[in-house]
Short mmCIF file of C-alpha atoms in Angstrom, two decimals:
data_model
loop_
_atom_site.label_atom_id
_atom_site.label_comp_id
_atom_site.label_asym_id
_atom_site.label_seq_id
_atom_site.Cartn_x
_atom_site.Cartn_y
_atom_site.Cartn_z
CA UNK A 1 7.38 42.06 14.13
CA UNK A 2 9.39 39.28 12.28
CA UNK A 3 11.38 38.80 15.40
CA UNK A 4 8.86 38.58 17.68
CA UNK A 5 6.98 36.09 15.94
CA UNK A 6 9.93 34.01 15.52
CA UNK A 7 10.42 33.98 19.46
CA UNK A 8 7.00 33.04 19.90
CA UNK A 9 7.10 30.03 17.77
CA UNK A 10 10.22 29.14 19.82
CA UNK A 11 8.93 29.67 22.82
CA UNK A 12 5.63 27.45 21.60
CA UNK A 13 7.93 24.51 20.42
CA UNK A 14 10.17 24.34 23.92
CA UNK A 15 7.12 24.63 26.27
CA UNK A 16 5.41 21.91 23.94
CA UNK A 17 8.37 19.46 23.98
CA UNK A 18 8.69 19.95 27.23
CA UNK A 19 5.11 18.93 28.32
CA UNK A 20 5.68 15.82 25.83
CA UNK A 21 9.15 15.03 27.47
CA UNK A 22 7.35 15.25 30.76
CA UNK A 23 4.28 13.16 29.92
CA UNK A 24 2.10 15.61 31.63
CA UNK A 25 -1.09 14.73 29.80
CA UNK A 26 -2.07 11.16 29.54
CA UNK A 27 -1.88 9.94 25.92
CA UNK A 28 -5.56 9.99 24.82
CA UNK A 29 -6.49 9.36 20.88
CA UNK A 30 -9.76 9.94 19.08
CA UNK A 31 -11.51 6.86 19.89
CA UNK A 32 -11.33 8.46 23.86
CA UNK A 33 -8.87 5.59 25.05
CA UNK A 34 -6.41 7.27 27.77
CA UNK A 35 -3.24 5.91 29.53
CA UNK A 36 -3.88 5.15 33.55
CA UNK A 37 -1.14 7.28 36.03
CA UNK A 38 0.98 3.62 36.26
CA UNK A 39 1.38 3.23 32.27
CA UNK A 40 1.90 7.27 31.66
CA UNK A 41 4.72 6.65 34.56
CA UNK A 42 5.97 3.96 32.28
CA UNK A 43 5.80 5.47 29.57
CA UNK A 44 7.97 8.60 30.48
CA UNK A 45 10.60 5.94 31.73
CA UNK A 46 10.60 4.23 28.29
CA UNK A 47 11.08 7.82 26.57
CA UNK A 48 13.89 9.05 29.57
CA UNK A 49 15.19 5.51 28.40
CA UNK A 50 15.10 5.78 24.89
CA UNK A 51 16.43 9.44 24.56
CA UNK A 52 19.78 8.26 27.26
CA UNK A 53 20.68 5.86 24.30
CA UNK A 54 22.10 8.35 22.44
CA UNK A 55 25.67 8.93 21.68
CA UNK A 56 28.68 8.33 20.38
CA UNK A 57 28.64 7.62 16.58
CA UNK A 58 25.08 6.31 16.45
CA UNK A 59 22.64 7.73 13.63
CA UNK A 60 19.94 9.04 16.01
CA UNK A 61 16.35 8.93 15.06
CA UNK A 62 13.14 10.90 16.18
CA UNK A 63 9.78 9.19 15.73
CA UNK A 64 6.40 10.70 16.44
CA UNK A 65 2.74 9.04 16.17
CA UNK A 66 -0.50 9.92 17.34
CA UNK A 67 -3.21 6.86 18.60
CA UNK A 68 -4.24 5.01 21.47
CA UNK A 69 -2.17 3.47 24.63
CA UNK A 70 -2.85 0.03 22.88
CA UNK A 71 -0.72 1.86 19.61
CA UNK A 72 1.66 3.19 21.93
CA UNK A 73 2.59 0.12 23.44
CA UNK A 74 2.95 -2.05 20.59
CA UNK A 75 4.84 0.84 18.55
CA UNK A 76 7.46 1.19 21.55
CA UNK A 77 7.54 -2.42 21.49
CA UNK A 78 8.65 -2.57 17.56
CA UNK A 79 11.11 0.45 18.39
CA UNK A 80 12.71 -1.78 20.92
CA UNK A 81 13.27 -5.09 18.49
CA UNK A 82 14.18 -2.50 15.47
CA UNK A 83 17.13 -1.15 17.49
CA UNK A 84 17.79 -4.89 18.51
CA UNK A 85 18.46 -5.51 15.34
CA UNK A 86 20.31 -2.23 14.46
CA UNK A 87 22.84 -1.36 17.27
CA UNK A 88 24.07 1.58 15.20
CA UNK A 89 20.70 3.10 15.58
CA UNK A 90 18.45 4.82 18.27
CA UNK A 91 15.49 6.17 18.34
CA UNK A 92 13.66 8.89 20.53
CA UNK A 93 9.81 8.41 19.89
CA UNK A 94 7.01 10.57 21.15
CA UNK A 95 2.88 10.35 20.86
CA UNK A 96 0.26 12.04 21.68
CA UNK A 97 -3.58 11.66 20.92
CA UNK A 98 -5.27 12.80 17.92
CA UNK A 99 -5.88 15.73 19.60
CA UNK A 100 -3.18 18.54 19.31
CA UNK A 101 -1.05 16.72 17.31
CA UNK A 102 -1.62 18.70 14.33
CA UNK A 103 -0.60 21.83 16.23
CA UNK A 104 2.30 20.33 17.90
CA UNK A 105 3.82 18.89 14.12
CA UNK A 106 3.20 22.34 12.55
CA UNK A 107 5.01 24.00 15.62
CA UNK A 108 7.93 21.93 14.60
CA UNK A 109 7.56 22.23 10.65
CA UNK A 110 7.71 26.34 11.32
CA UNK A 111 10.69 25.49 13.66
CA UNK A 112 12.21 23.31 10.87
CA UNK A 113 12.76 20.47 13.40
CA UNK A 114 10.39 17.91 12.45
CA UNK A 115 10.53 13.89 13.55
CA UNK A 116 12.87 12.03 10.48
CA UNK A 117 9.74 9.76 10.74
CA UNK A 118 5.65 11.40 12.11
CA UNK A 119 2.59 9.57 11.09
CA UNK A 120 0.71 11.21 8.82
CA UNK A 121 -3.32 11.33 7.41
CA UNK A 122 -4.04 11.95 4.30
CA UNK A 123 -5.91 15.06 4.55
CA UNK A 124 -2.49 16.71 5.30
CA UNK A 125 -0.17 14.70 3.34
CA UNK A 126 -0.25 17.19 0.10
CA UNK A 127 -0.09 20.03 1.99
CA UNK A 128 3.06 18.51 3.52
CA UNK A 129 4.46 17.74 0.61
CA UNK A 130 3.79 20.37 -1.35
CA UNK A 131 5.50 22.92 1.11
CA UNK A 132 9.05 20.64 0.91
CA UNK A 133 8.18 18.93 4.08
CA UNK A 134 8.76 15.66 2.92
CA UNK A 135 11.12 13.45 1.30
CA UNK A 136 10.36 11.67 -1.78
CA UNK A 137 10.46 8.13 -1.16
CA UNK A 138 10.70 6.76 -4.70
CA UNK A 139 15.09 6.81 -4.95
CA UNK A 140 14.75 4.79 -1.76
CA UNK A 141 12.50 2.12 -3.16
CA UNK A 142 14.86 2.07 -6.44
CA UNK A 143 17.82 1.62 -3.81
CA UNK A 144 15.89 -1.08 -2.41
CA UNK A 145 15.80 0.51 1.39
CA UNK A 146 12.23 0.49 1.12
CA UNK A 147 11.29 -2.70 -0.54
CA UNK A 148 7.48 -2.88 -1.82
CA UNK A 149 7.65 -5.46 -3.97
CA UNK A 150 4.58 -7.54 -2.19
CA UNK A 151 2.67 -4.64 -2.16
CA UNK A 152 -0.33 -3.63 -4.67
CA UNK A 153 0.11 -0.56 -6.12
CA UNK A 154 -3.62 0.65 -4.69
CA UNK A 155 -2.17 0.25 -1.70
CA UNK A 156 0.85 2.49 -3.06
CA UNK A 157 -0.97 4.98 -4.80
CA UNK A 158 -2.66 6.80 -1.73
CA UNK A 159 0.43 8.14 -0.72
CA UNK A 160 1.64 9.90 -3.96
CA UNK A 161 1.18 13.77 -4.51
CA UNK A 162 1.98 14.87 -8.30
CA UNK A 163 3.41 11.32 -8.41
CA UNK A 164 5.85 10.98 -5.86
CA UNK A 165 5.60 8.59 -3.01
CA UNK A 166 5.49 10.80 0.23
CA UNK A 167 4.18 8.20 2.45
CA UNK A 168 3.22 4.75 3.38
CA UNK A 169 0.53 3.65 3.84
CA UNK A 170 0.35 1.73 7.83
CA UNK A 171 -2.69 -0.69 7.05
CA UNK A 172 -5.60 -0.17 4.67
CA UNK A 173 -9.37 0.20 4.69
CA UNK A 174 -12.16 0.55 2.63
CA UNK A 175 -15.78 1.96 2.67
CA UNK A 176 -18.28 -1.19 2.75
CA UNK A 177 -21.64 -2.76 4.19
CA UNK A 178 -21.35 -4.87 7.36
CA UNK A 179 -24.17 -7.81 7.16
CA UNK A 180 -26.14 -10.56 9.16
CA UNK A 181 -25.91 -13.33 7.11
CA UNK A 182 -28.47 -15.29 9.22
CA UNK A 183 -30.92 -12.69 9.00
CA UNK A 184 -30.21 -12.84 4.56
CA UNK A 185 -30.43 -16.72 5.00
CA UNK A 186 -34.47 -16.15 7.40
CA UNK A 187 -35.56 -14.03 4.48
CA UNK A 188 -33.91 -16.08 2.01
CA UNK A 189 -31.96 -13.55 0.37
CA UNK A 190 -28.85 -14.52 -1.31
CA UNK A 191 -25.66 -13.10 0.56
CA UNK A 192 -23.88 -10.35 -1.60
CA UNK A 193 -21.32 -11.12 -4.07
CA UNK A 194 -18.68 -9.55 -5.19
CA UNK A 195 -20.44 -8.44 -8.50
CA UNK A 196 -23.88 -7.54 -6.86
CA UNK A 197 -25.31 -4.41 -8.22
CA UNK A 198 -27.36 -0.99 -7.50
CA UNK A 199 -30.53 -3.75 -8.65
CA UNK A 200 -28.99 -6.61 -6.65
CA UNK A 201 -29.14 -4.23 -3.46
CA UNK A 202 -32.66 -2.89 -3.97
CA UNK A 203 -33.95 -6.22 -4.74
CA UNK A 204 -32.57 -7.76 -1.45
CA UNK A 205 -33.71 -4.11 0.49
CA UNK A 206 -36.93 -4.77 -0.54
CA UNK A 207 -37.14 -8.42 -0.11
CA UNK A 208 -35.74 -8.40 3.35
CA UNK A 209 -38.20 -5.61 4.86
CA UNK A 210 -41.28 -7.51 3.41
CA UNK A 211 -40.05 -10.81 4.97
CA UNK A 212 -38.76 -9.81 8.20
CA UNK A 213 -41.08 -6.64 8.74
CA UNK A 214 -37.51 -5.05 9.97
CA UNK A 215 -35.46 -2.38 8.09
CA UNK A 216 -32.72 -3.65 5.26
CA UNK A 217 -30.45 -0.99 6.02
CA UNK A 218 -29.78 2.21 8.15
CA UNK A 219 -28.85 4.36 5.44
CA UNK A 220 -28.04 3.96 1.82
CA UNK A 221 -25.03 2.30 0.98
CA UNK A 222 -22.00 4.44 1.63
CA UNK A 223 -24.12 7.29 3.16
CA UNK A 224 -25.03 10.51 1.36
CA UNK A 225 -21.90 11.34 0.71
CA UNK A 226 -19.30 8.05 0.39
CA UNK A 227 -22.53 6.94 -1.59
CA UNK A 228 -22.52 9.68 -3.96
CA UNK A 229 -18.79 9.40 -4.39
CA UNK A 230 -18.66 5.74 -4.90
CA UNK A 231 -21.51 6.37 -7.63
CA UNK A 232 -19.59 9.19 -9.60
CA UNK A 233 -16.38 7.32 -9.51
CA UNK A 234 -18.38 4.50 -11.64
CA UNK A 235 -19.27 6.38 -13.86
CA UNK A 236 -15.58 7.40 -14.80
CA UNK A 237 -15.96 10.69 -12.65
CA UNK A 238 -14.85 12.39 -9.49
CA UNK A 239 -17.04 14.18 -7.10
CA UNK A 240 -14.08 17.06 -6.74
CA UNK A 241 -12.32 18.36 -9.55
CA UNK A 242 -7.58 18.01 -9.02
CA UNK A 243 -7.50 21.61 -7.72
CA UNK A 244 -10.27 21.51 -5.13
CA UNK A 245 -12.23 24.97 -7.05
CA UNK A 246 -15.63 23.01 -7.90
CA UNK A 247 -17.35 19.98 -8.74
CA UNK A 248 -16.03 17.81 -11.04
CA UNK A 249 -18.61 15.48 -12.69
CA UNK A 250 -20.65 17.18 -15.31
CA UNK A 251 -23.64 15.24 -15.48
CA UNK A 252 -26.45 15.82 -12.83
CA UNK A 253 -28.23 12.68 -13.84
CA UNK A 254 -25.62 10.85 -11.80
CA UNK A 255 -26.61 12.53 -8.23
CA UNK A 256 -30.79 12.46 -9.15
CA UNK A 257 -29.98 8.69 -9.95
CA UNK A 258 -28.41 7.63 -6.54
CA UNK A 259 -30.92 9.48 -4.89
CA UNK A 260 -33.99 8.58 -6.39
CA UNK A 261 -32.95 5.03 -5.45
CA UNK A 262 -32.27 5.94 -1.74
CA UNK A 263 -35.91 7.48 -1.74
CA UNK A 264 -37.86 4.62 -3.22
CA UNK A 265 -36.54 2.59 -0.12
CA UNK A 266 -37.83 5.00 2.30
CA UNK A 267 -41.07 5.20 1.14
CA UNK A 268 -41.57 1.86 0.75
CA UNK A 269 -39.79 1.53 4.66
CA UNK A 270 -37.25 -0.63 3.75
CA UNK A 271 -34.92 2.09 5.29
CA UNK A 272 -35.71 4.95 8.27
CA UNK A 273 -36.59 8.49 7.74
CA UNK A 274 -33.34 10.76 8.97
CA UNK A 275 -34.76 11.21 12.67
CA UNK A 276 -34.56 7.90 13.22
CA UNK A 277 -31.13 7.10 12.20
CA UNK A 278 -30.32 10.08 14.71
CA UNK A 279 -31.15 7.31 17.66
CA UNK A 280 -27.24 5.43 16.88
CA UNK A 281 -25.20 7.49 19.08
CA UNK A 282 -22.45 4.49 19.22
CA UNK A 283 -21.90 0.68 17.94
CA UNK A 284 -24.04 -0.51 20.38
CA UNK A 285 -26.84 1.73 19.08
CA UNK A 286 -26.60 0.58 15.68
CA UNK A 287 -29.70 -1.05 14.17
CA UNK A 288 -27.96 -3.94 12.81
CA UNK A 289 -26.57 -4.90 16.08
CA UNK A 290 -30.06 -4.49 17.82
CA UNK A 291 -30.96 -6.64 14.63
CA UNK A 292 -33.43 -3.79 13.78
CA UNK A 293 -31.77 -3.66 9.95
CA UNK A 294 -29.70 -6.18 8.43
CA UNK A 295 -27.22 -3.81 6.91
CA UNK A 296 -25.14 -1.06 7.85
CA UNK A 297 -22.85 1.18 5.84
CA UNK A 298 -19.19 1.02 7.52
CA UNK A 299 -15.50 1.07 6.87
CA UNK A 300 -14.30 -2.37 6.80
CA UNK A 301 -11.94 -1.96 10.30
CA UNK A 302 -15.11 -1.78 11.93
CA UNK A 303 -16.63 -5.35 12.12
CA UNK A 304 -14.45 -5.75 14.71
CA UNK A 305 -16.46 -3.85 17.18
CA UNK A 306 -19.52 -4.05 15.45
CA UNK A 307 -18.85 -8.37 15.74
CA UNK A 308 -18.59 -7.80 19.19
CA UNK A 309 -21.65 -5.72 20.27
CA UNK A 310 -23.80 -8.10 18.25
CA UNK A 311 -21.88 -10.92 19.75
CA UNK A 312 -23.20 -12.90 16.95
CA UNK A 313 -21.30 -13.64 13.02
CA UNK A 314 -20.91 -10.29 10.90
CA UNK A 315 -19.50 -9.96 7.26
CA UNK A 316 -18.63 -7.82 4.88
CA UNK A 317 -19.99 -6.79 1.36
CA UNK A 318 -18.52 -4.78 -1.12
CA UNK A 319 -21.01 -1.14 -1.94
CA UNK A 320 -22.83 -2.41 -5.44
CA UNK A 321 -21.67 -1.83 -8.78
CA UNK A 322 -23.16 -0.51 -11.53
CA UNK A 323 -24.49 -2.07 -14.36
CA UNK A 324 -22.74 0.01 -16.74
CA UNK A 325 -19.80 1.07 -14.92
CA UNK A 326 -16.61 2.12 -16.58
CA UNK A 327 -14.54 1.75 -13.75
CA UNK A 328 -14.42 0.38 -10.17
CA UNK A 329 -16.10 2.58 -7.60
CA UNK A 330 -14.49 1.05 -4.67
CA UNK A 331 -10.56 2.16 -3.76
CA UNK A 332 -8.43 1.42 -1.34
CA UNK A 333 -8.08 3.98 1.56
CA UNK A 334 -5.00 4.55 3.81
CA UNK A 335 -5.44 4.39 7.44
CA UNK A 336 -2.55 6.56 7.91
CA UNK A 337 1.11 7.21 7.00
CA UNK A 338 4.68 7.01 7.79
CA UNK A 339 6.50 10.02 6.15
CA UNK A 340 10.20 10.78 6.70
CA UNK A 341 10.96 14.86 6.86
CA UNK A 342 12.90 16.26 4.07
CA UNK A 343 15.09 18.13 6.85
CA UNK A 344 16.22 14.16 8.55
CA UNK A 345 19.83 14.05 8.81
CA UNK A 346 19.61 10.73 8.51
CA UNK A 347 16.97 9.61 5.79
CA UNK A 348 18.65 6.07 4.62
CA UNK A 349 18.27 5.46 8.72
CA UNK A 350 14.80 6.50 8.85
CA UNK A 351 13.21 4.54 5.59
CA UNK A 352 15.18 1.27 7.15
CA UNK A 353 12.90 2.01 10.07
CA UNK A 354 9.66 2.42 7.74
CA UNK A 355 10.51 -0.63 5.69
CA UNK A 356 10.74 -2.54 9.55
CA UNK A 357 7.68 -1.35 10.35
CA UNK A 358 6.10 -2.62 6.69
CA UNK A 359 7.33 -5.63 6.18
CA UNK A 360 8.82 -7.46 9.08
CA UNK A 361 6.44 -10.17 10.15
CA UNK A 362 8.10 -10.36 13.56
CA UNK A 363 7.68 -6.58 13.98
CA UNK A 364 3.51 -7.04 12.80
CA UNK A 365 3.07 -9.78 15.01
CA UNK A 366 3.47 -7.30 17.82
CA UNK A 367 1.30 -4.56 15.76
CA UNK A 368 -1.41 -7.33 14.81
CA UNK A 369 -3.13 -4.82 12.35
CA UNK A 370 -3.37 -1.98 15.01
CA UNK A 371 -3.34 0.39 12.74
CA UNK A 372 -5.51 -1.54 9.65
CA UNK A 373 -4.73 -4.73 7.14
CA UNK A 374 -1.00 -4.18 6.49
CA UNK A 375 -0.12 -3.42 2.99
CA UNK A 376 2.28 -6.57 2.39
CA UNK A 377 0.92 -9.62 0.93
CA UNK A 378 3.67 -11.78 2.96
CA UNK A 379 2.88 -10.13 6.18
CA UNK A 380 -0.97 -10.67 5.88
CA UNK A 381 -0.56 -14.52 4.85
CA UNK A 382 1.51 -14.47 8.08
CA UNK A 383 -1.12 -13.11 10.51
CA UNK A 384 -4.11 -15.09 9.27
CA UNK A 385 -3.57 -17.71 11.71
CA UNK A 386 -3.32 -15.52 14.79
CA UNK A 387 -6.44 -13.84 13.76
CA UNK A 388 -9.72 -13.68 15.50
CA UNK A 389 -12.80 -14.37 13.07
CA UNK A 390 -14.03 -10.78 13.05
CA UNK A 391 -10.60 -10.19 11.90
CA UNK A 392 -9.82 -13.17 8.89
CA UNK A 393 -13.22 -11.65 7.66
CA UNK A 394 -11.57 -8.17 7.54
CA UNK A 395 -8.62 -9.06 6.09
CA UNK A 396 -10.15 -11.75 3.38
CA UNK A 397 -12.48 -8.37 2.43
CA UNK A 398 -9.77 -6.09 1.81
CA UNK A 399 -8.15 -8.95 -0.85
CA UNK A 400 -11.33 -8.80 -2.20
CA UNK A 401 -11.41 -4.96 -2.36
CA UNK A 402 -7.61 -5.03 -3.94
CA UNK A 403 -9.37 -6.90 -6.70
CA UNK A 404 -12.26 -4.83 -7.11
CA UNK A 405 -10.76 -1.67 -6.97
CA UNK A 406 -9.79 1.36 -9.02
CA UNK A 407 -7.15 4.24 -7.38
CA UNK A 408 -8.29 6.67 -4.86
CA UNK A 409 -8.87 10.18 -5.65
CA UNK A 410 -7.12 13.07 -4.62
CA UNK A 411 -7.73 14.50 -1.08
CA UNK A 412 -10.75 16.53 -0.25
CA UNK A 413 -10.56 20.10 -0.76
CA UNK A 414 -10.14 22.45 1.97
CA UNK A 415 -14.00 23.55 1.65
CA UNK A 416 -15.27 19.45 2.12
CA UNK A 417 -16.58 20.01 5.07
CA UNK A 418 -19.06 22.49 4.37
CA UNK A 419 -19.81 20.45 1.44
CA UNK A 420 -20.75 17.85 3.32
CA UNK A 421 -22.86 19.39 5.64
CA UNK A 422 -24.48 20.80 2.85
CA UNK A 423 -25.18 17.76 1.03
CA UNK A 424 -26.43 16.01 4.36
CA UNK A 425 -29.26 18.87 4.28
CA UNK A 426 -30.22 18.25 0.79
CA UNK A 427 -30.65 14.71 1.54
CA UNK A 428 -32.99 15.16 4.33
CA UNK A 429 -34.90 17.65 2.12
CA UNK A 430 -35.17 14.78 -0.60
CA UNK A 431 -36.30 12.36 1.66
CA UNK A 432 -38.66 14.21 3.72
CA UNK A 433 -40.37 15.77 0.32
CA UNK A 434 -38.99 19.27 0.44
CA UNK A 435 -37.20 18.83 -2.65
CA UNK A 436 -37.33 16.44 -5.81
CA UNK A 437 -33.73 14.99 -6.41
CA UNK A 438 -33.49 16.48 -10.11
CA UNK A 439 -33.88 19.93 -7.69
CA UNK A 440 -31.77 18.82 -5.31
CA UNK A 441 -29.04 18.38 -7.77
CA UNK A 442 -29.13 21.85 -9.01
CA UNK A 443 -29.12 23.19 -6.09
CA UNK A 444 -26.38 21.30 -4.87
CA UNK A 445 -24.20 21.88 -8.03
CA UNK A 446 -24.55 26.01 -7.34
CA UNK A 447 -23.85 26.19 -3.84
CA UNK A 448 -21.48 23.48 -3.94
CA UNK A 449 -19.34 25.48 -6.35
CA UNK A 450 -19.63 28.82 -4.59
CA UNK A 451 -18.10 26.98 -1.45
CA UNK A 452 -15.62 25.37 -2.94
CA UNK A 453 -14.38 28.42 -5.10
CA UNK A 454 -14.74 30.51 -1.97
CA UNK A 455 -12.55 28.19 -0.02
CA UNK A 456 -9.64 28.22 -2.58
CA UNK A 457 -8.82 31.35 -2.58
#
């Protein structure tokens, strides 16, 4: 049995690099961007290119990423310069979409012939590391082969498991509220401050419905569930306990809190009943670029397209604190990573390559924040004058977010998911009057648990 499950696994990895080698699918990531015939052609020429560099005493590199033709293109580009600049080095690359790359890296993982460098998410990045996968970065930052001395540690600390680096973090992000500040200015609300609060928010809410006769806000800040989690985490609490096996925060109060608030807007109609927010089927949809709200809960990447459906001046607002917080609810979240395999046979090669990617301004100029707000101070002060507006107003927000910060918690647990869709349910109970939130809590608490236990094991 062992040996014919070892020759399929073999036989999975050859026919999948061989479909990659040939380019026979056009690249295609998860915003549905795909490669036309002409670029795919160009494309496999690059790659025929890039893998006939290698030879003689060279360190030889494989690279593999997942994303959009516009990320393809600009990450071949880098590749190009990096080996410029480093004649003893090439580098094979590969990409695919988000689609299947999962399947194709844990082909390779069970083949033990991973990429020295594959992007990575952070919903997989323990359960990388925690297998061996990876290799700890840390030695090479204390060799000074990765160098992140102009970065902030939140923008570090995403890519630690059990406190060792295991990857870096390619450009950063952050839950927020995207808002019209000409609409704030008609009803003569005050634009949000850093230091705005739950009571800042409801005031404004309110204020803004009454004068405009248009909703504040399509949902409550951060949604049902960023929401929740942003309100725990204030209160010096996490929404999931370190091993994954139940809820963490002990307090109910906490979740019939941040909903009571969300319900007092609805029924004043300040914000929409949960059939209505079911009209925004894309950016275009969304009420505050048909200017039916002022607000809308967002990550902070996406005033870019947001800007350009309203085709009018967005910004961006941090989610309210509390009153009586004990810490920062708002972290810093990774995009995505660059991790180097424990199994690279040439790992000093491949972190020179990473710390290119970080920190070369040259190298970001041709990446222009792709992939998020890059994590070095130096390389951000360098794009700011190349930026469009929707963009200086992303990247000024994310200094602000540094600021107003605290870490990020561990990854979701494996049973999230059905967490989530349970919590969205509760919600819509709440607000339609099945349940009272102090019910809602309970009830959440006990099934919450049983899914998450159940899912451990």
């Amino acid at each position: 049995m062992k040996k014919w499950w070892s020759l399929l696994v073999v036989v999975i990895l050859v026919i999948s690099m061989v479909l990659t080698a040939c380019g026979s699918q056009p690249a295609k990531d998860n915003t549905g961007s795909s490669t036309t015939n002409d670029q795919q052609k160009q494309d496999e020429q690059k790659q025929g290119e890039s893998k006939g560099n290698a030879g003689g005493e060279k360190a030889e590199l494989r690279i593999f990423w997942w994303g959009s033709q516009d990320r393809h293109d600009r990450t071949i580009k880098v590749i190009e310069m990096f080996e410029e600049k480093n004649p003893d080095v090439t580098i094979q690359y590969e990409f695919s979409g988000w689609d299947g790359y999962w399947e194709k890296v844990a082909a390779l993982a069970a083949a033990n012939n991973l990429p020295d460098v594959f992007q990575q998410d952070y919903q997989y990045l323990a359960q990388y590391a925690k297998k061996g996968l990876l290799e700890a970065l840390d030695p090479y930052v204390e060799r000074g082969i990765l160098d992140l001395s102009d970065v902030d540690e939140s923008s570090i600390v995403g890519g630690r498991v059990n406190g060792k680096l295991y990857g870096i973090n390619l450009g950063s992000n952050a839950p927020c509220i995207v808002y019209d500040p000409a609409l704030f200015q008609q009803a003569g609300v005050p634009e949000p401050t850093p230091d705005w609060t739950w009571e800042d928010y409801m005031d404004a809410a309110k204020k803004i419905h009454e004068k405009l006769g248009i909703y504040a806000d399509r949902t409550f800040p951060g949604g049902y569930f960023h929401g929740l989690k942003h309100y725990v985490r204030q209160h010096g609490q996490k929404l999931y306990s370190d091993d994954g096996t139940k809820l963490d925060y002990s307090d109910d109060k906490l979740f019939e809190e941040f909903f009571t608030m969300e319900l007092e807007l609805v029924k004043q109609g300040a914000l929409p009943m949960p059939d209505e927010r079911l009209e925004v089927k894309s950016v275009e949809d969304e009420f505050l670029v048909t200017k039916k709200a002022a607000m809308a809960a967002a990550h902070s990447n996406q005033i870019v397209a947001m800007t350009k459906a309203a085709n009018r001046p967005l910004k961006l607002a941090l989610l309210p604190k509390h009153k009586d917080q004990v810490k920062e609810g708002m972290y810093v979240k990774p995009s995505q990573f660059f991790s180097v395999a424990s199994t690279s046979k040439n790992k000093d090669k491949a972190v020179q390559f990473v710390n290119y990617f970080t920190n070369d301004i040259e190298a970001n100029k041709v990446l222009m924040a792709e992939r998020g707000v890059p994590i070095s101070s130096k390389v951000r002060e360098a794009l700011i004058p190349l930026l469009s507006d929707a963009q200086k107003e992303m990247f000024n927000f994310m200094e602000v977010v540094i600021a107003n910060s605290s870490p990020i918690d561990p990854p979701d647990p494996p049973g999230h998911p059905e967490v989530d869709k349970l919590l969205k349910n509760l919600e819509e109970q709440m607000l339609y009057g099945q349940l009272t939130p102090a019910e809602a809590a309970i009830k959440f608490r006990e099934e919450a648990n049983k899914i998450l236990a159940k899912s451990a094991q």
